[in-house]
JSON list of C-alpha atoms in Angstrom, two decimals:
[
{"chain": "A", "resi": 1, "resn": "UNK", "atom": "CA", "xyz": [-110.35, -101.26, -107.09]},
{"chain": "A", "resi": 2, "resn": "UNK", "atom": "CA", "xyz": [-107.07, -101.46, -105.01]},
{"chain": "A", "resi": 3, "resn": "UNK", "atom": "CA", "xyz": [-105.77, -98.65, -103.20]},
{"chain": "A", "resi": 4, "resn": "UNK", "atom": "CA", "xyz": [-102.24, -100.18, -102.92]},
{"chain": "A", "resi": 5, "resn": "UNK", "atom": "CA", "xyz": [-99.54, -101.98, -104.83]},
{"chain": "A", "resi": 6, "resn": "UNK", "atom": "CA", "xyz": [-97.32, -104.19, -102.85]},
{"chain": "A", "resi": 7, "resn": "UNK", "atom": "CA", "xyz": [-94.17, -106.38, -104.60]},
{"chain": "A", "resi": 8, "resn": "UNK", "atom": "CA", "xyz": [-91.76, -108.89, -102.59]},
{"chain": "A", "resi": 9, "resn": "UNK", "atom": "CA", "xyz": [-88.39, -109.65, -103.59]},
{"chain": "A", "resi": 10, "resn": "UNK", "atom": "CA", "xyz": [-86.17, -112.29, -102.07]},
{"chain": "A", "resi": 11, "resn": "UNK", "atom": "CA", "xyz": [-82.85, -110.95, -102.49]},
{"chain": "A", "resi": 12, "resn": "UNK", "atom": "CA", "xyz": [-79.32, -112.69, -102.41]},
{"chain": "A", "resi": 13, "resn": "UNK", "atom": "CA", "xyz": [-77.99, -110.17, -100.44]},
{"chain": "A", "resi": 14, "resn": "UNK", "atom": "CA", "xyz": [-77.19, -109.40, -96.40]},
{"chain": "A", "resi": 15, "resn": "UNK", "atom": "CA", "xyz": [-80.26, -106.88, -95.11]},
{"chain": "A", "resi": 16, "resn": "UNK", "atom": "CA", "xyz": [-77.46, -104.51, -94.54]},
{"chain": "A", "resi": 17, "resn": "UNK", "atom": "CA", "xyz": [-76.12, -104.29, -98.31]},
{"chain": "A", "resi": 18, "resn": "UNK", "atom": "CA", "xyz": [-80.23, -104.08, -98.93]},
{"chain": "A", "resi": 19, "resn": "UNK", "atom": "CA", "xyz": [-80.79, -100.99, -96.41]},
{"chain": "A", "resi": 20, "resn": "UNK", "atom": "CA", "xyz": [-77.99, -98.94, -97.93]},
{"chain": "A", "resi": 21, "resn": "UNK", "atom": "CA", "xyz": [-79.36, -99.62, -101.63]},
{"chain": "A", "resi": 22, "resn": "UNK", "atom": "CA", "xyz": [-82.48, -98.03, -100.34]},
{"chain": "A", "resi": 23, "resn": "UNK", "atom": "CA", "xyz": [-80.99, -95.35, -98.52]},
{"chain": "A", "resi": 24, "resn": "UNK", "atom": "CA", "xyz": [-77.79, -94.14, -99.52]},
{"chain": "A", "resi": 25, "resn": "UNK", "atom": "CA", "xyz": [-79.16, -91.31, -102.02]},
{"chain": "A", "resi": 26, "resn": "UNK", "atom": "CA", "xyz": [-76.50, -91.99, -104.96]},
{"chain": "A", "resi": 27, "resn": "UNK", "atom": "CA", "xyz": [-77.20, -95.70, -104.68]},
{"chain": "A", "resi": 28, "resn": "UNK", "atom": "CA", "xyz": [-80.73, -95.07, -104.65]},
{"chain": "A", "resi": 29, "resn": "UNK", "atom": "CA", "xyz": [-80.58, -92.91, -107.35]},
{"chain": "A", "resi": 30, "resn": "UNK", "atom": "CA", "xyz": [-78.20, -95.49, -109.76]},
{"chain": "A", "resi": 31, "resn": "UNK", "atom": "CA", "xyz": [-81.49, -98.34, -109.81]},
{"chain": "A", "resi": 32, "resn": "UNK", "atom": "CA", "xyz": [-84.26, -96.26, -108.99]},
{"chain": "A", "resi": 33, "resn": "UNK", "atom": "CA", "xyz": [-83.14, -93.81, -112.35]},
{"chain": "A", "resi": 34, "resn": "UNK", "atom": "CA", "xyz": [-83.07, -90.39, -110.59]},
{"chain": "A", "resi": 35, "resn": "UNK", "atom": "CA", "xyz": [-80.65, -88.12, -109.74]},
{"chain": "A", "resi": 36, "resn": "UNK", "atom": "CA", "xyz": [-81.30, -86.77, -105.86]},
{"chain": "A", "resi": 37, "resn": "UNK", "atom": "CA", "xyz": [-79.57, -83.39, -104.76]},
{"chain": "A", "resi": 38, "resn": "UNK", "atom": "CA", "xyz": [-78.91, -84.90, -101.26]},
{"chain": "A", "resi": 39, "resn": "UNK", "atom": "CA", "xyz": [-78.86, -88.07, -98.68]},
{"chain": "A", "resi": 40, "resn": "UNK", "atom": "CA", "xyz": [-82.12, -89.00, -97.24]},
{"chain": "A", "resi": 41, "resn": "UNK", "atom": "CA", "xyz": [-83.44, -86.92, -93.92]},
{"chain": "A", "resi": 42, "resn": "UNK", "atom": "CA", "xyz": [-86.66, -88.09, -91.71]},
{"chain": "A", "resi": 43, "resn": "UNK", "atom": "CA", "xyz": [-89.23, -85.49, -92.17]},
{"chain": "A", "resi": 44, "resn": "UNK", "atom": "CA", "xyz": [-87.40, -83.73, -95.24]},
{"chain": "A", "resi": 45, "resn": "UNK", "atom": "CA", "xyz": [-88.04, -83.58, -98.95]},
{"chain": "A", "resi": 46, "resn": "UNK", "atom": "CA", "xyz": [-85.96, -85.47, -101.06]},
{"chain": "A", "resi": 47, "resn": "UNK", "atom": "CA", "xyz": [-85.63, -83.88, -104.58]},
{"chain": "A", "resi": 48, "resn": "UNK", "atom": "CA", "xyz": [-83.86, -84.61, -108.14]},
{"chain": "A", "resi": 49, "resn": "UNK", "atom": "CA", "xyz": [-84.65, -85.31, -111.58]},
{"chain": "A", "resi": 50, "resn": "UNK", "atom": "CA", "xyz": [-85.62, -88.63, -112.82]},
{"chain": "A", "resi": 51, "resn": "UNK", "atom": "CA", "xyz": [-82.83, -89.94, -115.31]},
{"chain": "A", "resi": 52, "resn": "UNK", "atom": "CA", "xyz": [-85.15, -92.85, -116.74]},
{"chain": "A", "resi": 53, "resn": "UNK", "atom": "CA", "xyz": [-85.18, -91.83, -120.66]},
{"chain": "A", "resi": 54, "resn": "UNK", "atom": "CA", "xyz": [-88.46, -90.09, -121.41]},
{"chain": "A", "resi": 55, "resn": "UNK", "atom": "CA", "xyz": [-88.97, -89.08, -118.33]},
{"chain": "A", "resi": 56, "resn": "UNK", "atom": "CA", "xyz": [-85.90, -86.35, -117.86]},
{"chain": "A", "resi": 57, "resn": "UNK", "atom": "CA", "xyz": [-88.33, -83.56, -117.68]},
{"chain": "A", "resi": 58, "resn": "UNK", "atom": "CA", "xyz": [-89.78, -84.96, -114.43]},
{"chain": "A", "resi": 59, "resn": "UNK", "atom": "CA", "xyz": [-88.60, -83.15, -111.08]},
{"chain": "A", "resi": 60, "resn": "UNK", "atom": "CA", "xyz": [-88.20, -86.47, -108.49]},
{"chain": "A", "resi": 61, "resn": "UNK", "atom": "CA", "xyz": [-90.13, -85.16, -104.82]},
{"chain": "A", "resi": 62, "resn": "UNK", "atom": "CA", "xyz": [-90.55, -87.29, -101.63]},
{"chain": "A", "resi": 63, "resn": "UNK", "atom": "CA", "xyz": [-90.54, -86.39, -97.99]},
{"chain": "A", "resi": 64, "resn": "UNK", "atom": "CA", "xyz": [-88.92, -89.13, -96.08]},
{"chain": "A", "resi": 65, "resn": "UNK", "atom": "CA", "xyz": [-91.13, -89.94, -93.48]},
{"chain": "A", "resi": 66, "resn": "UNK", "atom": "CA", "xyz": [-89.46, -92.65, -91.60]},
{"chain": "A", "resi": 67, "resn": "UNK", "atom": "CA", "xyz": [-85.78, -94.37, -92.22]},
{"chain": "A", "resi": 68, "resn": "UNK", "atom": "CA", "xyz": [-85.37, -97.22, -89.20]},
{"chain": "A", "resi": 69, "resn": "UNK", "atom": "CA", "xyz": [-82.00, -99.22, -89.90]},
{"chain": "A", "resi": 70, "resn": "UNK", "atom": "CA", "xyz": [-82.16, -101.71, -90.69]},
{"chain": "A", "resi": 71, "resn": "UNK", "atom": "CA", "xyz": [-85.92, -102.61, -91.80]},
{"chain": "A", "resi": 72, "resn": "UNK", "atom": "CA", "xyz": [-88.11, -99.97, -92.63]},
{"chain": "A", "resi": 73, "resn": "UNK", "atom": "CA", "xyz": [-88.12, -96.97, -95.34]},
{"chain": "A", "resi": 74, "resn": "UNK", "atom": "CA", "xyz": [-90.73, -95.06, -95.85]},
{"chain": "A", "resi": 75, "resn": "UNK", "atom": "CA", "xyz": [-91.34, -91.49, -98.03]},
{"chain": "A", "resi": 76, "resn": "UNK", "atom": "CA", "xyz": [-94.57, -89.74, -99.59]},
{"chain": "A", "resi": 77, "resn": "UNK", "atom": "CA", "xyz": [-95.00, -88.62, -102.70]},
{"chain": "A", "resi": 78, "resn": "UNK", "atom": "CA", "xyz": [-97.13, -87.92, -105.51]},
{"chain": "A", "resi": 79, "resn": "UNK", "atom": "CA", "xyz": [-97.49, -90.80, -107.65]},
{"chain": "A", "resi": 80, "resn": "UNK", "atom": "CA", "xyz": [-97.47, -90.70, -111.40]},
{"chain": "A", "resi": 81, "resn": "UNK", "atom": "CA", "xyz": [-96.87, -86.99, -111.28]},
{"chain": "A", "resi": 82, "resn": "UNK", "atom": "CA", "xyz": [-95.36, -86.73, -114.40]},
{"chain": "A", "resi": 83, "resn": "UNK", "atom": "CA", "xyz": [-97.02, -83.30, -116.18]},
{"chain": "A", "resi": 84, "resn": "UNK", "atom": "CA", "xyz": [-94.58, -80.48, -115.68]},
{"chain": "A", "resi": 85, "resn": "UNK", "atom": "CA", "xyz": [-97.81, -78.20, -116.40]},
{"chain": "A", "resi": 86, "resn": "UNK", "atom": "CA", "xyz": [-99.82, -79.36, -113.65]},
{"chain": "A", "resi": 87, "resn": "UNK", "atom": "CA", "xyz": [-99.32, -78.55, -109.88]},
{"chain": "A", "resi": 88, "resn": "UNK", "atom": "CA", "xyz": [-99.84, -82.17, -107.97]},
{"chain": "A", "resi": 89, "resn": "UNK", "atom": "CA", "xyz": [-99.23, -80.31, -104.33]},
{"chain": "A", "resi": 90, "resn": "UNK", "atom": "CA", "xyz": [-103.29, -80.21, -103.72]},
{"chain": "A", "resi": 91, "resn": "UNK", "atom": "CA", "xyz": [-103.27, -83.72, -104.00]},
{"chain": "A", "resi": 92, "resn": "UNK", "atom": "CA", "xyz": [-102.84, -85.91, -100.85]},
{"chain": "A", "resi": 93, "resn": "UNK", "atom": "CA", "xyz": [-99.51, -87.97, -101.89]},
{"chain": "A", "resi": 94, "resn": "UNK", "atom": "CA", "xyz": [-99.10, -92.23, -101.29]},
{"chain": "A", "resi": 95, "resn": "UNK", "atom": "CA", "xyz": [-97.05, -93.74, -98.72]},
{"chain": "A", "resi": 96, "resn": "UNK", "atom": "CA", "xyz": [-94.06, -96.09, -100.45]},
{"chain": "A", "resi": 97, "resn": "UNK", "atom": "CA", "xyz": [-92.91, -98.62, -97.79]},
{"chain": "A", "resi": 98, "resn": "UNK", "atom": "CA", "xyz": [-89.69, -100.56, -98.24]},
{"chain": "A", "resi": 99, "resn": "UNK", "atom": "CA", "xyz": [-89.59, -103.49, -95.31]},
{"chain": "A", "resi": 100, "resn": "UNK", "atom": "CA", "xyz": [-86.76, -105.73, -94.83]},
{"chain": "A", "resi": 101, "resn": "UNK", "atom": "CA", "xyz": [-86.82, -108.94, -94.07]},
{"chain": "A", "resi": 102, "resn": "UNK", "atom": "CA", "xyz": [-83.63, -110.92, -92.80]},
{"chain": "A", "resi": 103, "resn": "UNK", "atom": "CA", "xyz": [-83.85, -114.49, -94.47]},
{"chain": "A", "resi": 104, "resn": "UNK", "atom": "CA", "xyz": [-81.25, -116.92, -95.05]},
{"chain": "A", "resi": 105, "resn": "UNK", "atom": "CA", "xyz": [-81.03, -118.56, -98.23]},
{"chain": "A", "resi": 106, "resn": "UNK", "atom": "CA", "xyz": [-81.18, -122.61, -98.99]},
{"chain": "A", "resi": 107, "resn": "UNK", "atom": "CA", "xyz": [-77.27, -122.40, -99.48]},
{"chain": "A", "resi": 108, "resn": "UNK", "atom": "CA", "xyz": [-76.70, -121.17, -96.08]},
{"chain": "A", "resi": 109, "resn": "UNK", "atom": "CA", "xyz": [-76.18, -117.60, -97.74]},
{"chain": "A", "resi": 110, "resn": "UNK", "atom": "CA", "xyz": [-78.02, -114.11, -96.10]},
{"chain": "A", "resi": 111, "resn": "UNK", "atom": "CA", "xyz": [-80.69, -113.07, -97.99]},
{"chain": "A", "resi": 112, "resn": "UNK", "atom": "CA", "xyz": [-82.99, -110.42, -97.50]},
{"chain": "A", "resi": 113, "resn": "UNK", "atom": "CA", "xyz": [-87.21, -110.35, -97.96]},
{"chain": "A", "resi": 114, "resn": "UNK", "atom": "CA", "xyz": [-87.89, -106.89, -99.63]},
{"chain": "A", "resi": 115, "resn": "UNK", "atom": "CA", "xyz": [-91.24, -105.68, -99.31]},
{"chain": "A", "resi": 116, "resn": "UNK", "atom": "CA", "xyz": [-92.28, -102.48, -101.55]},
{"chain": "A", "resi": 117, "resn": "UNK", "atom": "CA", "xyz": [-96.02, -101.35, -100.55]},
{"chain": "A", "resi": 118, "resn": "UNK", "atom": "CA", "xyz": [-97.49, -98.23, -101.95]},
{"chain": "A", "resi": 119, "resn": "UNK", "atom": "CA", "xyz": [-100.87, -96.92, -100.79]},
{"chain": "A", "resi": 120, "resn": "UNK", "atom": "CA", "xyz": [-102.64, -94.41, -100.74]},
{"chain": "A", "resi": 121, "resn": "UNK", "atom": "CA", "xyz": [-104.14, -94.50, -103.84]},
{"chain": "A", "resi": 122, "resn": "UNK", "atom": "CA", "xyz": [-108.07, -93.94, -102.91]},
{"chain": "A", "resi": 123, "resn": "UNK", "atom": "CA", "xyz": [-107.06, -90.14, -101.93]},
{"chain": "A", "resi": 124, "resn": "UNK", "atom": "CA", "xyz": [-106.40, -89.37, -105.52]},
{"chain": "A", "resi": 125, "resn": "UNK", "atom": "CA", "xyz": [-108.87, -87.71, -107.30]},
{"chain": "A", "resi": 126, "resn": "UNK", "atom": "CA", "xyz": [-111.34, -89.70, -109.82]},
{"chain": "A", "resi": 127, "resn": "UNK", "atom": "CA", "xyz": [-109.38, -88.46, -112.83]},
{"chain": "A", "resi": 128, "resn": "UNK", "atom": "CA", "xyz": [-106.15, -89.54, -111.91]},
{"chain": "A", "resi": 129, "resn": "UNK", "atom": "CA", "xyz": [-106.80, -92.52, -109.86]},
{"chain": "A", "resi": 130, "resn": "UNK", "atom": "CA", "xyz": [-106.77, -95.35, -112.16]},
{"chain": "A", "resi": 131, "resn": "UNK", "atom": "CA", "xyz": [-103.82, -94.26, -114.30]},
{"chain": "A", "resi": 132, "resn": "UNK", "atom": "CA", "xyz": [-101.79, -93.67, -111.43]},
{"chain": "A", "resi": 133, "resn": "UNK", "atom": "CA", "xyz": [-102.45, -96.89, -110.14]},
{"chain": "A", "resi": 134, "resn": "UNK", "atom": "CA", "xyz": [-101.79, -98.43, -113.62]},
{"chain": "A", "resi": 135, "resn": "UNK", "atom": "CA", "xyz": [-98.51, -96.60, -113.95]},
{"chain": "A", "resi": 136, "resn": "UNK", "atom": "CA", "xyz": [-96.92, -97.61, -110.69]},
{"chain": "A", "resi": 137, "resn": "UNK", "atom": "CA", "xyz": [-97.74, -101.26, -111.07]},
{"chain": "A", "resi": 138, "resn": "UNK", "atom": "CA", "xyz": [-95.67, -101.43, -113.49]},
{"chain": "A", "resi": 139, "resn": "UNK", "atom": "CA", "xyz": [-93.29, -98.94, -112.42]},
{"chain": "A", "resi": 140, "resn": "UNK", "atom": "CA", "xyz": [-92.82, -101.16, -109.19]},
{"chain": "A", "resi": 141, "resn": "UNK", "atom": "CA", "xyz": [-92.23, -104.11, -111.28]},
{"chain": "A", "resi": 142, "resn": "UNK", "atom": "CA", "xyz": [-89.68, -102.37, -113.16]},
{"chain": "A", "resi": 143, "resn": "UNK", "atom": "CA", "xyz": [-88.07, -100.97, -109.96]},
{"chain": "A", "resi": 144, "resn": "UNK", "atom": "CA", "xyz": [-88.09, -104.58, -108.04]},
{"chain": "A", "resi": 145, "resn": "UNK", "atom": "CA", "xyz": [-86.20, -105.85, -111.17]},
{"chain": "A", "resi": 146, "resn": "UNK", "atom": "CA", "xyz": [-83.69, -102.95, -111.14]},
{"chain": "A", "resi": 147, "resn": "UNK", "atom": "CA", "xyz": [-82.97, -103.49, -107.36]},
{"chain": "A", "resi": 148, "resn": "UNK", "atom": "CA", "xyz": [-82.28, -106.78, -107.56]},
{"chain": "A", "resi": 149, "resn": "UNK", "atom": "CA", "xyz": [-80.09, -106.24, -110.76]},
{"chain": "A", "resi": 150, "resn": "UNK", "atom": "CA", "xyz": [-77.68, -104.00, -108.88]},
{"chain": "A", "resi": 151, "resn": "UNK", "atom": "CA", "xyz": [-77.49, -105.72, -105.68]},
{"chain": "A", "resi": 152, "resn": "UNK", "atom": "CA", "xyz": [-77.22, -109.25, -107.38]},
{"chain": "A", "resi": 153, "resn": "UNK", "atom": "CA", "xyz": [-75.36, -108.19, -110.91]},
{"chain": "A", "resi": 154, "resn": "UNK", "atom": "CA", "xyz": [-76.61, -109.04, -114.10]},
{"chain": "A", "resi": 155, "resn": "UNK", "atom": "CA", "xyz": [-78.42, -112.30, -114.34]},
{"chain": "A", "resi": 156, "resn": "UNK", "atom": "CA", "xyz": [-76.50, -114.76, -116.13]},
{"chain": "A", "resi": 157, "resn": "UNK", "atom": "CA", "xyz": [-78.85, -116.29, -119.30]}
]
């Protein structure tokens, strides 16, 4: 089994419109689906409540570990911590890396190479391993999607 998830995403978008997406906490917040209480510090913990529906009852917690403008963003967390009954702190969290990538587009256009890796996920313990793992694969390809619908706009079918 995998211990990590990683997703790429070319985006039609300058690196720099890309890094504050990622970092600005209310921007963040608008395609990630949670509502933060404050901007993004190095070394603090990020908190808020998840907005996505069905999942209001979740309290959103990440410490920031690294935020290097304008190509790497990096937090911890617990993943899949969604039980408001159980106390996840014990656990040793995953490491979610956003890495930008300048690229420029066949039109001539900047683009930017989004990288999302999570790992981490051999720490967790044998009960919540696999679901975890399960849940944020597809919570990452949910997220890539929501990303690139707010920095791009809606896709035209």
């Amino acid at each position: 089994m995998s211990d990590h998830i990683r997703k790429h995403i070319e985006l039609k978008a300058p690196i720099e419109r890309v890094w504050r997406a990622l970092t600005d906490h209310e921007e963040f917040g608008t395609w990630f689906r949670v509502k933060l209480d404050g901007p993004f510090v190095p070394g603090r913990e990020a908190t808020g409540l998840i907005t996505h529906p069905g999942y209001e009852h979740v309290k959103w917690r990440a410490t920031v570990v690294r935020m290097e403008k304008p190509h790497l963003f990096s937090y911890t967390w617990h993943p899949y911590a969604v039980d408001p009954e159980k106390d996840y702190s014990g656990e040793t969290p995953t490491l979610v890396e956003f890495k930008l990538e300048e690229r420029l587009g066949d039109d001539g256009t900047d683009g930017t190479l989004l990288t999302i890796t999570e790992s981490g996920f051999d720490t967790l313990p044998d009960n919540r391993r696999v679901e975890a793992l399960r849940m944020n694969e597809g919570g990452w390809t949910a997220q890539a999607h929501n990303i690139r619908a707010h920095i791009e706009g809606p896709l035209n079918d």
